[in-house]
Structures are given as C-alpha cells and as structure tokens.
PDB file of C-alpha atoms in Angstrom:
ATOM      1  CA  MET A   1     123.258  65.355  75.674  1.00  0.00           C
ATOM      2  CA  ASN A   2     121.546  66.112  72.386  1.00  0.00           C
ATOM      3  CA  GLN A   3     118.578  63.781  71.840  1.00  0.00           C
ATOM      4  CA  ASN A   4     119.629  63.010  68.277  1.00  0.00           C
ATOM      5  CA  LEU A   5     123.038  61.964  69.555  1.00  0.00           C
ATOM      6  CA  ASP A   6     121.380  59.766  72.202  1.00  0.00           C
ATOM      7  CA  ASP A   7     119.286  58.083  69.529  1.00  0.00           C
ATOM      8  CA  SER A   8     122.340  57.521  67.360  1.00  0.00           C
ATOM      9  CA  LEU A   9     124.281  55.905  70.205  1.00  0.00           C
ATOM     10  CA  ASP A  10     121.340  53.708  71.148  1.00  0.00           C
ATOM     11  CA  ASP A  11     120.975  52.624  67.529  1.00  0.00           C
ATOM     12  CA  ILE A  12     124.656  51.686  67.385  1.00  0.00           C
ATOM     13  CA  SER A  13     124.282  49.629  70.541  1.00  0.00           C
ATOM     14  CA  ARG A  14     121.063  47.975  69.385  1.00  0.00           C
ATOM     15  CA  ARG A  15     122.464  46.934  66.021  1.00  0.00           C
ATOM     16  CA  THR A  16     125.624  45.484  67.572  1.00  0.00           C
ATOM     17  CA  LEU A  17     123.658  43.606  70.229  1.00  0.00           C
ATOM     18  CA  ASP A  18     121.225  42.304  67.596  1.00  0.00           C
ATOM     19  CA  HIS A  19     124.157  40.598  65.901  1.00  0.00           C
ATOM     20  CA  TYR A  20     125.117  38.817  69.100  1.00  0.00           C
ATOM     21  CA  GLU A  21     121.502  37.882  69.778  1.00  0.00           C
ATOM     22  CA  ARG A  22     121.218  36.212  66.376  1.00  0.00           C
ATOM     23  CA  HIS A  23     124.556  34.406  66.618  1.00  0.00           C
ATOM     24  CA  ALA A  24     124.768  33.644  70.350  1.00  0.00           C
ATOM     25  CA  ARG A  25     125.065  29.861  69.991  1.00  0.00           C
ATOM     26  CA  GLN A  26     127.674  30.107  67.248  1.00  0.00           C
ATOM     27  CA  PHE A  27     129.624  32.639  69.302  1.00  0.00           C
ATOM     28  CA  PHE A  28     129.630  30.330  72.312  1.00  0.00           C
ATOM     29  CA  ALA A  29     130.838  27.378  70.250  1.00  0.00           C
ATOM     30  CA  GLY A  30     133.551  29.463  68.618  1.00  0.00           C
ATOM     31  CA  THR A  31     134.950  31.038  71.806  1.00  0.00           C
ATOM     32  CA  ILE A  32     134.441  28.471  74.582  1.00  0.00           C
ATOM     33  CA  ASP A  33     137.946  27.063  74.111  1.00  0.00           C
ATOM     34  CA  HIS A  34     139.772  30.397  73.823  1.00  0.00           C
ATOM     35  CA  ASP A  35     142.599  30.590  76.340  1.00  0.00           C
ATOM     36  CA  VAL A  36     142.428  33.883  78.233  1.00  0.00           C
ATOM     37  CA  SER A  37     144.152  32.550  81.347  1.00  0.00           C
ATOM     38  CA  GLN A  38     146.829  35.237  80.965  1.00  0.00           C
ATOM     39  CA  ASN A  39     144.154  37.916  81.272  1.00  0.00           C
ATOM     40  CA  VAL A  40     142.417  36.243  84.209  1.00  0.00           C
ATOM     41  CA  ALA A  41     145.725  35.930  86.044  1.00  0.00           C
ATOM     42  CA  ALA A  42     146.619  39.543  85.272  1.00  0.00           C
ATOM     43  CA  LEU A  43     143.439  40.867  86.885  1.00  0.00           C
ATOM     44  CA  LEU A  44     143.618  38.636  89.941  1.00  0.00           C
ATOM     45  CA  GLY A  45     147.318  39.327  90.418  1.00  0.00           C
ATOM     46  CA  ALA A  46     146.794  43.093  90.365  1.00  0.00           C
ATOM     47  CA  ILE A  47     144.070  43.158  93.030  1.00  0.00           C
ATOM     48  CA  GLU A  48     145.537  43.817  96.453  1.00  0.00           C
ATOM     49  CA  GLY A  49     144.492  41.791  99.473  1.00  0.00           C
ATOM     50  CA  PRO A  50     144.038  38.127 100.350  1.00  0.00           C
ATOM     51  CA  GLY A  51     141.040  35.895  99.983  1.00  0.00           C
ATOM     52  CA  SER A  52     138.280  35.808  97.416  1.00  0.00           C
ATOM     53  CA  PHE A  53     137.252  38.868  95.454  1.00  0.00           C
ATOM     54  CA  THR A  54     133.972  40.293  94.207  1.00  0.00           C
ATOM     55  CA  LEU A  55     134.317  40.642  90.443  1.00  0.00           C
ATOM     56  CA  LEU A  56     132.236  42.094  87.615  1.00  0.00           C
ATOM     57  CA  ASP A  57     132.605  40.372  84.245  1.00  0.00           C
ATOM     58  CA  LEU A  58     131.603  43.226  81.935  1.00  0.00           C
ATOM     59  CA  GLY A  59     130.319  41.853  78.638  1.00  0.00           C
ATOM     60  CA  CYS A  60     130.381  38.326  80.006  1.00  0.00           C
ATOM     61  CA  GLY A  61     128.868  36.798  76.864  1.00  0.00           C
ATOM     62  CA  PRO A  62     127.792  33.178  77.388  1.00  0.00           C
ATOM     63  CA  GLY A  63     129.682  32.956  80.697  1.00  0.00           C
ATOM     64  CA  ARG A  64     133.010  31.286  79.935  1.00  0.00           C
ATOM     65  CA  ASP A  65     135.168  33.583  82.092  1.00  0.00           C
ATOM     66  CA  LEU A  66     132.425  34.044  84.665  1.00  0.00           C
ATOM     67  CA  LYS A  67     132.529  30.317  85.330  1.00  0.00           C
ATOM     68  CA  THR A  68     136.326  30.406  85.576  1.00  0.00           C
ATOM     69  CA  PHE A  69     136.246  33.119  88.250  1.00  0.00           C
ATOM     70  CA  ALA A  70     133.603  31.217  90.227  1.00  0.00           C
ATOM     71  CA  MET A  71     135.596  27.985  90.031  1.00  0.00           C
ATOM     72  CA  LEU A  72     138.622  29.868  91.389  1.00  0.00           C
ATOM     73  CA  GLY A  73     136.595  30.756  94.475  1.00  0.00           C
ATOM     74  CA  HIS A  74     135.597  34.346  93.696  1.00  0.00           C
ATOM     75  CA  ARG A  75     132.143  35.923  93.811  1.00  0.00           C
ATOM     76  CA  ALA A  76     131.617  36.713  90.154  1.00  0.00           C
ATOM     77  CA  ILE A  77     128.716  38.683  88.694  1.00  0.00           C
ATOM     78  CA  GLY A  78     128.211  38.943  84.949  1.00  0.00           C
ATOM     79  CA  LEU A  79     126.759  41.766  82.882  1.00  0.00           C
ATOM     80  CA  ASP A  80     125.766  41.763  79.236  1.00  0.00           C
ATOM     81  CA  GLY A  81     123.499  43.719  76.915  1.00  0.00           C
ATOM     82  CA  SER A  82     122.319  40.623  75.058  1.00  0.00           C
ATOM     83  CA  GLY A  83     119.377  38.881  76.669  1.00  0.00           C
ATOM     84  CA  GLU A  84     120.369  35.644  74.980  1.00  0.00           C
ATOM     85  CA  PHE A  85     123.872  35.840  76.434  1.00  0.00           C
ATOM     86  CA  VAL A  86     122.495  36.648  79.887  1.00  0.00           C
ATOM     87  CA  ALA A  87     120.353  33.520  79.882  1.00  0.00           C
ATOM     88  CA  MET A  88     123.210  31.378  78.587  1.00  0.00           C
ATOM     89  CA  ALA A  89     125.673  32.774  81.129  1.00  0.00           C
ATOM     90  CA  ARG A  90     123.328  32.133  84.039  1.00  0.00           C
ATOM     91  CA  GLU A  91     122.832  28.541  82.952  1.00  0.00           C
ATOM     92  CA  TYR A  92     126.472  27.844  82.117  1.00  0.00           C
ATOM     93  CA  SER A  93     128.146  29.523  85.099  1.00  0.00           C
ATOM     94  CA  GLY A  94     125.506  29.356  87.806  1.00  0.00           C
ATOM     95  CA  CYS A  95     126.350  32.975  88.640  1.00  0.00           C
ATOM     96  CA  GLU A  96     124.242  36.081  88.976  1.00  0.00           C
ATOM     97  CA  VAL A  97     124.094  37.934  85.654  1.00  0.00           C
ATOM     98  CA  TRP A  98     122.698  41.419  85.043  1.00  0.00           C
ATOM     99  CA  HIS A  99     121.044  42.448  81.779  1.00  0.00           C
ATOM    100  CA  GLN A 100     122.287  45.979  81.084  1.00  0.00           C
ATOM    101  CA  ASP A 101     123.306  47.937  78.015  1.00  0.00           C
ATOM    102  CA  PHE A 102     126.761  49.487  78.419  1.00  0.00           C
ATOM    103  CA  LEU A 103     125.304  52.868  77.458  1.00  0.00           C
ATOM    104  CA  HIS A 104     122.817  52.725  80.347  1.00  0.00           C
ATOM    105  CA  LEU A 105     124.765  51.137  83.183  1.00  0.00           C
ATOM    106  CA  ASP A 106     123.195  51.120  86.646  1.00  0.00           C
ATOM    107  CA  LEU A 107     125.928  49.818  88.940  1.00  0.00           C
ATOM    108  CA  PRO A 108     126.159  49.812  92.743  1.00  0.00           C
ATOM    109  CA  PRO A 109     128.773  52.158  94.214  1.00  0.00           C
ATOM    110  CA  GLU A 110     132.107  50.725  95.372  1.00  0.00           C
ATOM    111  CA  ARG A 111     130.917  47.111  95.097  1.00  0.00           C
ATOM    112  CA  PHE A 112     133.693  45.349  93.180  1.00  0.00           C
ATOM    113  CA  ASP A 113     137.340  44.532  93.780  1.00  0.00           C
ATOM    114  CA  GLY A 114     137.855  44.070  90.049  1.00  0.00           C
ATOM    115  CA  VAL A 115     136.162  44.594  86.696  1.00  0.00           C
ATOM    116  CA  PHE A 116     137.044  42.214  83.865  1.00  0.00           C
ATOM    117  CA  ALA A 117     136.320  43.828  80.489  1.00  0.00           C
ATOM    118  CA  ASN A 118     137.640  41.237  78.061  1.00  0.00           C
ATOM    119  CA  ALA A 119     136.875  42.108  74.418  1.00  0.00           C
ATOM    120  CA  SER A 120     133.924  44.285  75.369  1.00  0.00           C
ATOM    121  CA  LEU A 121     134.753  47.989  75.823  1.00  0.00           C
ATOM    122  CA  PHE A 122     135.870  48.385  72.213  1.00  0.00           C
ATOM    123  CA  HIS A 123     132.195  48.204  71.215  1.00  0.00           C
ATOM    124  CA  VAL A 124     131.510  51.478  73.073  1.00  0.00           C
ATOM    125  CA  PRO A 125     131.488  54.517  70.731  1.00  0.00           C
ATOM    126  CA  SER A 126     134.229  56.953  71.730  1.00  0.00           C
ATOM    127  CA  ARG A 127     131.797  59.739  72.554  1.00  0.00           C
ATOM    128  CA  ALA A 128     130.037  57.443  75.059  1.00  0.00           C
ATOM    129  CA  LEU A 129     133.244  56.081  76.581  1.00  0.00           C
ATOM    130  CA  PRO A 130     133.724  58.748  79.307  1.00  0.00           C
ATOM    131  CA  ALA A 131     130.321  57.971  80.847  1.00  0.00           C
ATOM    132  CA  VAL A 132     130.951  54.218  80.715  1.00  0.00           C
ATOM    133  CA  LEU A 133     134.370  54.554  82.332  1.00  0.00           C
ATOM    134  CA  ALA A 134     132.897  56.832  85.005  1.00  0.00           C
ATOM    135  CA  ALA A 135     130.349  54.131  85.851  1.00  0.00           C
ATOM    136  CA  LEU A 136     133.082  51.503  86.125  1.00  0.00           C
ATOM    137  CA  TYR A 137     135.218  53.797  88.256  1.00  0.00           C
ATOM    138  CA  GLY A 138     132.278  54.382  90.568  1.00  0.00           C
ATOM    139  CA  THR A 139     131.460  50.702  91.028  1.00  0.00           C
ATOM    140  CA  LEU A 140     135.039  49.759  91.960  1.00  0.00           C
ATOM    141  CA  LYS A 141     136.138  49.848  95.563  1.00  0.00           C
ATOM    142  CA  PRO A 142     139.053  52.217  96.300  1.00  0.00           C
ATOM    143  CA  GLY A 143     142.148  50.343  95.185  1.00  0.00           C
ATOM    144  CA  GLY A 144     140.092  48.159  92.834  1.00  0.00           C
ATOM    145  CA  VAL A 145     141.351  47.155  89.398  1.00  0.00           C
ATOM    146  CA  LEU A 146     139.923  47.411  85.898  1.00  0.00           C
ATOM    147  CA  PHE A 147     141.225  44.992  83.282  1.00  0.00           C
ATOM    148  CA  SER A 148     140.515  45.680  79.622  1.00  0.00           C
ATOM    149  CA  SER A 149     141.466  43.869  76.435  1.00  0.00           C
ATOM    150  CA  ASN A 150     140.640  45.462  73.107  1.00  0.00           C
ATOM    151  CA  PRO A 151     141.660  44.880  69.505  1.00  0.00           C
ATOM    152  CA  ARG A 152     144.338  47.475  68.872  1.00  0.00           C
ATOM    153  CA  GLY A 153     144.666  49.850  65.968  1.00  0.00           C
ATOM    154  CA  HIS A 154     145.371  53.468  65.086  1.00  0.00           C
ATOM    155  CA  ASN A 155     142.258  55.046  66.643  1.00  0.00           C
ATOM    156  CA  GLU A 156     139.874  54.042  63.886  1.00  0.00           C
ATOM    157  CA  GLU A 157     136.187  53.854  64.728  1.00  0.00           C
ATOM    158  CA  GLY A 158     133.127  52.594  62.902  1.00  0.00           C
ATOM    159  CA  TRP A 159     131.314  49.547  61.607  1.00  0.00           C
ATOM    160  CA  SER A 160     133.058  46.245  60.985  1.00  0.00           C
ATOM    161  CA  GLY A 161     130.318  44.289  59.315  1.00  0.00           C
ATOM    162  CA  PRO A 162     127.300  44.241  61.659  1.00  0.00           C
ATOM    163  CA  ARG A 163     129.277  45.306  64.750  1.00  0.00           C
ATOM    164  CA  TYR A 164     130.553  48.718  65.819  1.00  0.00           C
ATOM    165  CA  GLY A 165     134.054  49.065  67.211  1.00  0.00           C
ATOM    166  CA  SER A 166     136.872  51.412  68.192  1.00  0.00           C
ATOM    167  CA  TRP A 167     140.491  50.355  67.631  1.00  0.00           C
ATOM    168  CA  TYR A 168     142.766  52.362  69.917  1.00  0.00           C
ATOM    169  CA  ASP A 169     146.516  52.540  70.258  1.00  0.00           C
ATOM    170  CA  TYR A 170     147.881  52.516  73.802  1.00  0.00           C
ATOM    171  CA  PRO A 171     148.554  56.278  74.209  1.00  0.00           C
ATOM    172  CA  THR A 172     144.971  57.154  73.237  1.00  0.00           C
ATOM    173  CA  TRP A 173     143.508  54.428  75.458  1.00  0.00           C
ATOM    174  CA  GLU A 174     145.648  55.672  78.341  1.00  0.00           C
ATOM    175  CA  ARG A 175     144.370  59.218  77.895  1.00  0.00           C
ATOM    176  CA  HIS A 176     140.763  58.000  78.169  1.00  0.00           C
ATOM    177  CA  LEU A 177     141.441  55.965  81.311  1.00  0.00           C
ATOM    178  CA  VAL A 178     143.525  58.607  83.066  1.00  0.00           C
ATOM    179  CA  ALA A 179     140.863  61.220  82.295  1.00  0.00           C
ATOM    180  CA  ALA A 180     138.365  58.938  84.068  1.00  0.00           C
ATOM    181  CA  GLY A 181     140.558  58.926  87.181  1.00  0.00           C
ATOM    182  CA  PHE A 182     142.342  55.581  86.775  1.00  0.00           C
ATOM    183  CA  ALA A 183     146.045  55.081  87.441  1.00  0.00           C
ATOM    184  CA  PRO A 184     147.890  52.908  84.896  1.00  0.00           C
ATOM    185  CA  LEU A 185     149.484  49.703  86.150  1.00  0.00           C
ATOM    186  CA  TYR A 186     150.843  48.005  83.034  1.00  0.00           C
ATOM    187  CA  HIS A 187     149.848  46.786  79.588  1.00  0.00           C
ATOM    188  CA  TYR A 188     150.785  43.975  77.214  1.00  0.00           C
ATOM    189  CA  TYR A 189     149.892  42.568  73.813  1.00  0.00           C
ATOM    190  CA  ARG A 190     148.323  39.228  72.915  1.00  0.00           C
ATOM    191  CA  PRO A 191     148.668  36.423  72.011  1.00  0.00           C
ATOM    192  CA  GLU A 192     151.848  36.226  74.056  1.00  0.00           C
ATOM    193  CA  GLY A 193     155.079  34.977  72.531  1.00  0.00           C
ATOM    194  CA  LEU A 194     154.413  36.275  69.008  1.00  0.00           C
ATOM    195  CA  PRO A 195     155.916  39.181  67.025  1.00  0.00           C
ATOM    196  CA  ARG A 196     154.065  42.453  67.633  1.00  0.00           C
ATOM    197  CA  GLU A 197     152.496  42.437  64.165  1.00  0.00           C
ATOM    198  CA  GLN A 198     150.848  39.130  65.096  1.00  0.00           C
ATOM    199  CA  GLN A 199     149.480  40.462  68.404  1.00  0.00           C
ATOM    200  CA  PRO A 200     146.172  42.165  67.599  1.00  0.00           C
ATOM    201  CA  TRP A 201     145.013  42.537  71.229  1.00  0.00           C
ATOM    202  CA  LEU A 202     145.979  45.295  73.658  1.00  0.00           C
ATOM    203  CA  ALA A 203     145.485  44.318  77.304  1.00  0.00           C
ATOM    204  CA  SER A 204     145.844  46.853  80.111  1.00  0.00           C
ATOM    205  CA  LEU A 205     145.308  47.147  83.854  1.00  0.00           C
ATOM    206  CA  TRP A 206     144.199  50.218  85.794  1.00  0.00           C
ATOM    207  CA  ARG A 207     143.724  50.969  89.461  1.00  0.00           C
ATOM    208  CA  LYS A 208     141.166  53.202  91.137  1.00  0.00           C
ATOM    209  CA  PRO A 209     143.332  55.108  93.610  1.00  0.00           C
ATOM    210  CA  ASN A 210     142.779  54.655  97.319  1.00  0.00           C
ATOM    211  CA  VAL A 211     141.440  57.616  99.269  1.00  0.00           C
ATOM    212  CA  ASN A 212     144.906  58.480 100.596  1.00  0.00           C
ATOM    213  CA  GLU A 213     146.388  58.318  97.113  1.00  0.00           C
ATOM    214  CA  ARG A 214     143.691  60.628  95.731  1.00  0.00           C
ATOM    215  CA  THR A 215     144.287  63.090  98.590  1.00  0.00           C
ATOM    216  CA  GLU A 216     148.051  63.077  98.033  1.00  0.00           C
ATOM    217  CA  SER A 217     147.582  63.600  94.299  1.00  0.00           C
ATOM    218  CA  ALA A 218     145.276  66.558  94.913  1.00  0.00           C
ATOM    219  CA  GLY A 219     147.850  68.017  97.263  1.00  0.00           C
ATOM    220  CA  ASP A 220     150.569  67.726  94.659  1.00  0.00           C
ATOM    221  CA  THR A 221     148.574  69.847  92.220  1.00  0.00           C
ATOM    222  CA  ALA A 222     147.303  72.421  94.710  1.00  0.00           C
TER     223      ALA A 222
END
C-alpha cells in the first residue's frame, strides 16, 4: 500500500481514537444503560453448538457488553484502540482486553466462536475495510459468526465532528462482507418496534463457512 495512504489512514484512526480518549468517562456514563440485549441475543443465537463460547468484543469501549457476555457464562475477550477504554474495560468487566488499533489487528487464527462488533466497524475507512474483515474472518473458527451493528445511510463517508465514519446501506455492506468470504445470515434495523425512518442502526449477522461448505461452494463454481 502507498505510504501516503497508510499515513492518511493512521491519521484518521488516531484522530478518532483521540476523541474517545478525551471523552472516555462521559462516553461510559452516556452508554452504560443502553439496551443492546437484542444484539447480544442475536449473536449468541446464531452460533451453533452447546455450552459456553469464546467471544471477541471488537471495539469493546469501557466494557459494558464484555461484562454481559462474561456474566452469561462465556469466555469474552475485549479489544479496543483506546488505551483509556482498555483500562476501564479491564476494571469494569474483569475480562482480558487487548489494546489494538483496528487498522493493525494481530489476532490469533481460528480462536473465536463469535465476534461482536457493536457500533465499531463503521469507524473503519472503506479502503481499509477489506483488510479488517479479512482479519476477523481469520480469527473466527469455521462456522463462527460475526455480528455487526452500524449506523445506516446511503454510503456516505467522512468526518462527523471529531470522529470518522462510514454510513452504509445493506446492499453495499453485504457486498463487503461477501467479498471477505462471509455468508449472510440475516439483518434487522434498530431500535426494534419503530418505523424504519426512526431506526438508524443496521444490524447484521454473518457466518464463516465450515470447511465442507467452502469445499462444496468451490465445487459449484468449478
């Protein structure tokens, strides 16, 4: 990748993370009571197999959802690019939390049954998204599930105040995920029970195909 492009992406990430670093306590106070139980249930319900799961909370922030997963009996690991959030999440949830920038992910292969990306992936610039999705695909076990929830839009991208974001519609988001190898499960809009114009969030679930499914798919296109 062109070095100037690398620098530009890193600057975007740094400026967005700086905002969260400066406002970490206010962010925690303002989001601790948000009800995302629908999203938590969607991820857990889509993962196949009994028992507890190993989950990655991508962009875990101060640890609200990380703590929920742990309390439900799952092995939850958090990841965030903000050092302040990492420290807060470790203290609040008692879970392991990794300090990593989304643009420089270093994830173990086939470690997780599920990845929970709640209000986090929309901060990734579109030109960096394929590499990020490839990293998430690689860290999921075969058959594992990626959950994402992003503010929806008409494929706009840019700065919203001090934070960078991308606002996708579903067809565009699906193209990105399918190109990364994921199979779509289903999607919905939030908050539930409201008219579509009052549902600013697009939630979607995606499966990493099992080995047999990948082999069959390759055979179909041979």
